[in-house]
Amino acid sequence: RFTSALVGCTLTVETVREASELTQRPPTEVIVILAGGLFSRAGEPVLSPGDVVSSDTVGRLAKTFQAPQGAALLTIRKEGPSCP
């Protein structure tokens, strides 16, 4: 896990092992999928590298779909008024 501050935002690069780790994210986060993602039971990607979604959306999807190989994420959290 790597965290850095930039212009009123907190940027975090992290790896999650299971979809359940995505269900309780702060509602102000924006999440970029860097590797892995969420997949249907048939193996079809639901969230894949390059997708940018709100933590709310990720939380809902993680209740239904699996992350069989985990996922690497970049999360952006607004911490101050200067964060765009």
Coordinates of N, CA, C and O in Angstrom, one line a residue:
R1 N 0.8 -1.2 0.0 CA 0.0 0.0 0.0 C 0.9 1.2 0.0 O 1.8 1.3 0.8
F2 N 0.6 2.1 -0.9 CA 1.3 3.4 -1.0 C 0.3 4.5 -1.0 O -0.7 4.5 -1.7
T3 N 0.6 5.6 -0.1 CA -0.3 6.7 0.0 C 0.5 8.0 -0.2 O 1.6 8.1 0.3
S4 N -0.1 9.0 -0.9 CA 0.5 10.2 -1.1 C -0.5 11.3 -1.1 O -1.7 11.1 -1.5
A5 N -0.2 12.5 -0.7 CA -1.1 13.7 -0.8 C -0.7 14.5 -2.0 O 0.5 14.7 -2.3
L6 N -1.8 15.1 -2.7 CA -1.5 15.9 -3.8 C -2.7 16.9 -4.0 O -3.8 16.4 -4.1
V7 N -2.5 18.2 -3.8 CA -3.4 19.2 -4.1 C -4.7 18.9 -3.3 O -5.8 19.0 -3.9
G8 N -4.7 18.7 -2.0 CA -5.9 18.4 -1.3 C -6.5 17.1 -1.4 O -7.6 16.9 -0.9
C9 N -5.9 16.2 -2.2 CA -6.4 14.8 -2.4 C -5.4 13.8 -1.8 O -4.2 14.1 -1.7
T10 N -6.0 12.7 -1.3 CA -5.1 11.6 -0.9 C -5.2 10.5 -2.0 O -6.3 10.1 -2.3
L11 N -4.0 10.1 -2.5 CA -3.9 9.1 -3.6 C -3.4 7.8 -2.9 O -2.4 7.9 -2.2
T12 N -4.0 6.7 -3.1 CA -3.6 5.5 -2.5 C -3.6 4.4 -3.6 O -4.5 4.2 -4.3
V13 N -2.4 3.7 -3.7 CA -2.4 2.5 -4.5 C -2.4 1.3 -3.6 O -1.5 1.2 -2.7
E14 N -3.3 0.4 -3.8 CA -3.4 -0.8 -2.9 C -3.9 -2.0 -3.7 O -4.4 -1.9 -4.8
T15 N -3.7 -3.1 -3.1 CA -4.2 -4.4 -3.7 C -5.2 -5.0 -2.7 O -4.9 -5.1 -1.5
V16 N -6.3 -5.4 -3.2 CA -7.3 -6.1 -2.5 C -7.3 -7.5 -2.9 O -7.2 -7.8 -4.1
R17 N -7.6 -8.5 -2.0 CA -7.5 -9.9 -2.4 C -8.9 -10.4 -2.7 O -9.0 -11.4 -3.4
E18 N -9.9 -9.8 -2.1 CA -11.3 -10.3 -2.2 C -12.3 -9.2 -2.5 O -12.1 -8.1 -2.0
A19 N -13.3 -9.5 -3.2 CA -14.3 -8.5 -3.5 C -15.0 -7.9 -2.3 O -15.3 -6.7 -2.2
S20 N -15.1 -8.7 -1.2 CA -15.7 -8.2 0.0 C -14.9 -7.0 0.6 O -15.5 -6.2 1.3
E21 N -13.6 -6.8 0.3 CA -12.9 -5.7 0.8 C -13.3 -4.4 0.1 O -12.9 -3.3 0.5
L22 N -14.1 -4.4 -0.9 CA -14.5 -3.3 -1.7 C -15.9 -2.7 -1.2 O -16.4 -1.7 -1.7
T23 N -16.6 -3.4 -0.3 CA -17.9 -3.1 0.0 C -18.1 -2.0 1.1 O -19.1 -1.3 1.1
Q24 N -17.1 -1.6 1.8 CA -17.2 -0.6 2.9 C -16.2 0.5 2.6 O -15.5 1.0 3.6
R25 N -16.2 1.0 1.4 CA -15.3 2.1 1.1 C -15.9 3.5 1.5 O -17.1 3.6 1.4
P26 N -15.1 4.5 1.8 CA -15.7 5.8 2.0 C -16.4 6.3 0.8 O -15.9 6.1 -0.4
P27 N -17.6 7.0 0.9 CA -18.4 7.4 -0.2 C -17.7 8.4 -1.1 O -18.2 8.6 -2.2
T28 N -16.7 9.1 -0.6 CA -16.1 10.2 -1.4 C -15.0 9.7 -2.3 O -14.4 10.5 -3.0
E29 N -14.7 8.4 -2.3 CA -13.6 7.9 -3.1 C -13.9 7.7 -4.5 O -15.1 7.3 -4.9
V30 N -13.0 8.0 -5.4 CA -13.0 7.6 -6.8 C -12.0 6.5 -7.0 O -10.9 6.6 -6.5
I31 N -12.4 5.4 -7.7 CA -11.5 4.3 -7.8 C -11.1 4.0 -9.2 O -12.0 4.0 -10.1
V32 N -9.8 3.8 -9.5 CA -9.3 3.4 -10.8 C -8.8 2.0 -10.7 O -8.0 1.7 -9.8
I33 N -9.3 1.1 -11.5 CA -8.8 -0.2 -11.5 C -7.5 -0.3 -12.3 O -7.5 0.1 -13.5
L34 N -6.5 -0.7 -11.7 CA -5.1 -0.8 -12.3 C -4.8 -2.2 -12.9 O -4.2 -2.4 -13.9
A35 N -5.3 -3.2 -12.1 CA -5.0 -4.6 -12.6 C -6.1 -5.5 -11.9 O -6.6 -5.1 -10.9
G36 N -6.4 -6.6 -12.5 CA -7.4 -7.5 -12.0 C -8.8 -6.9 -12.2 O -9.0 -6.3 -13.2
G37 N -9.7 -7.0 -11.2 CA -11.0 -6.5 -11.3 C -12.1 -7.4 -10.8 O -11.8 -8.4 -10.1
L38 N -13.3 -7.1 -11.2 CA -14.4 -7.9 -10.8 C -14.9 -8.7 -12.0 O -15.0 -8.1 -13.1
F39 N -15.3 -9.9 -11.8 CA -15.8 -10.8 -12.9 C -17.0 -11.5 -12.6 O -17.3 -11.8 -11.4
S40 N -17.8 -11.8 -13.6 CA -19.0 -12.6 -13.4 C -18.6 -14.1 -13.2 O -17.5 -14.4 -13.4
R41 N -19.6 -14.9 -12.8 CA -19.3 -16.3 -12.6 C -18.8 -17.0 -13.9 O -18.1 -18.0 -13.8
A42 N -19.2 -16.5 -15.0 CA -18.8 -17.0 -16.3 C -17.4 -16.5 -16.7 O -16.9 -16.9 -17.8
G43 N -16.8 -15.6 -15.9 CA -15.5 -15.1 -16.2 C -15.5 -13.9 -17.0 O -14.4 -13.4 -17.4
E44 N -16.7 -13.3 -17.3 CA -16.7 -12.0 -18.1 C -16.4 -10.9 -17.2 O -16.8 -10.8 -16.0
P45 N -15.5 -9.9 -17.7 CA -15.2 -8.8 -16.8 C -16.3 -7.8 -16.6 O -17.1 -7.5 -17.5
V46 N -16.5 -7.4 -15.4 CA -17.5 -6.4 -15.0 C -16.7 -5.1 -14.8 O -17.2 -4.0 -15.2
L47 N -15.6 -5.1 -14.1 CA -14.7 -4.0 -13.9 C -13.3 -4.5 -14.2 O -12.9 -5.5 -13.7
S48 N -12.7 -3.8 -15.1 CA -11.4 -4.2 -15.6 C -10.4 -3.0 -15.6 O -10.8 -1.9 -15.5
P49 N -9.1 -3.3 -15.8 CA -8.1 -2.2 -15.8 C -8.5 -1.0 -16.7 O -8.9 -1.2 -17.8
G50 N -8.4 0.2 -16.1 CA -8.7 1.4 -16.9 C -10.1 1.9 -16.5 O -10.3 3.1 -16.7
D51 N -10.9 1.1 -15.9 CA -12.2 1.6 -15.4 C -12.1 2.6 -14.3 O -11.3 2.4 -13.3
V52 N -12.9 3.6 -14.3 CA -12.9 4.6 -13.2 C -14.3 4.7 -12.7 O -15.3 5.0 -13.5
V53 N -14.5 4.4 -11.4 CA -15.9 4.3 -10.9 C -15.9 4.9 -9.4 O -14.8 5.1 -8.8
S54 N -17.1 5.3 -9.0 CA -17.2 5.7 -7.6 C -17.2 4.5 -6.7 O -17.4 3.4 -7.0
S55 N -16.8 4.8 -5.4 CA -16.7 3.7 -4.4 C -18.1 3.1 -4.2 O -18.2 2.0 -3.9
D56 N -19.2 4.0 -4.3 CA -20.5 3.5 -4.2 C -20.8 2.4 -5.2 O -21.4 1.3 -4.9
T57 N -20.5 2.6 -6.5 CA -20.7 1.7 -7.5 C -19.9 0.4 -7.3 O -20.4 -0.7 -7.4
V58 N -18.6 0.6 -6.9 CA -17.8 -0.6 -6.7 C -18.3 -1.4 -5.5 O -18.4 -2.7 -5.6
G59 N -18.8 -0.8 -4.5 CA -19.4 -1.5 -3.4 C -20.6 -2.3 -3.8 O -20.7 -3.5 -3.3
R60 N -21.5 -1.8 -4.6 CA -22.7 -2.5 -5.1 C -22.2 -3.7 -5.9 O -22.8 -4.8 -5.8
L61 N -21.3 -3.5 -6.9 CA -20.9 -4.6 -7.8 C -20.1 -5.7 -7.0 O -20.3 -6.8 -7.3
A62 N -19.4 -5.3 -6.0 CA -18.6 -6.3 -5.2 C -19.5 -7.2 -4.4 O -19.1 -8.3 -4.0
K63 N -20.8 -6.8 -4.2 CA -21.7 -7.7 -3.5 C -22.2 -8.8 -4.4 O -22.7 -9.9 -3.9
T64 N -22.1 -8.6 -5.7 CA -22.6 -9.6 -6.7 C -21.5 -10.4 -7.4 O -21.6 -11.5 -7.7
F65 N -20.4 -9.7 -7.7 CA -19.3 -10.2 -8.6 C -18.1 -10.5 -7.8 O -17.9 -10.0 -6.7
Q66 N -17.2 -11.4 -8.3 CA -16.0 -11.8 -7.6 C -14.8 -11.2 -8.2 O -14.7 -10.7 -9.3
A67 N -13.7 -11.2 -7.3 CA -12.4 -10.7 -7.7 C -11.4 -11.9 -7.6 O -10.7 -12.0 -6.6
P68 N -11.5 -12.9 -8.5 CA -10.7 -14.1 -8.4 C -9.2 -14.0 -8.3 O -8.6 -14.8 -7.7
Q69 N -8.7 -12.9 -8.9 CA -7.3 -12.7 -8.8 C -7.0 -11.4 -8.0 O -5.9 -10.9 -8.1
G70 N -7.9 -10.9 -7.3 CA -7.8 -9.7 -6.6 C -7.8 -8.5 -7.5 O -8.2 -8.6 -8.7
A71 N -7.5 -7.3 -7.0 CA -7.5 -6.1 -7.8 C -6.5 -5.1 -7.3 O -6.4 -5.0 -6.1
A72 N -5.8 -4.5 -8.2 CA -4.9 -3.3 -7.8 C -5.7 -2.1 -8.1 O -6.3 -1.9 -9.2
L73 N -5.7 -1.2 -7.1 CA -6.6 0.0 -7.2 C -5.8 1.3 -7.0 O -4.8 1.3 -6.2
L74 N -6.2 2.3 -7.6 CA -5.7 3.7 -7.3 C -7.0 4.4 -6.8 O -8.0 4.4 -7.5
T75 N -7.0 4.8 -5.5 CA -8.1 5.5 -5.0 C -7.7 7.0 -4.8 O -6.6 7.3 -4.4
I76 N -8.7 7.8 -5.1 CA -8.5 9.2 -4.9 C -9.6 9.7 -4.0 O -10.8 9.5 -4.2
R77 N -9.2 10.3 -2.9 CA -10.1 10.8 -1.8 C -9.9 12.3 -1.6 O -8.8 12.7 -1.4
K78 N -11.0 13.0 -1.7 CA -11.0 14.4 -1.5 C -10.8 14.7 -0.1 O -11.6 14.3 0.8
E79 N -9.8 15.5 0.3 CA -9.5 15.8 1.7 C -9.6 17.3 2.0 O -9.7 17.6 3.1
G80 N -9.6 18.1 1.0 CA -9.7 19.5 1.2 C -10.3 20.2 0.0 O -10.6 19.6 -1.0
P81 N -10.6 21.5 0.2 CA -11.3 22.3 -0.8 C -10.5 22.5 -2.1 O -11.1 22.7 -3.2
S82 N -9.2 22.3 -2.1 CA -8.4 22.5 -3.3 C -8.4 21.2 -4.2 O -7.9 21.3 -5.3
C83 N -8.9 20.1 -3.7 CA -8.9 18.9 -4.6 C -10.0 19.1 -5.6 O -11.1 19.4 -5.3
P84 N -9.6 18.9 -6.9 CA -10.6 19.1 -8.0 C -11.8 18.1 -7.9 O -11.7 17.1 -7.5

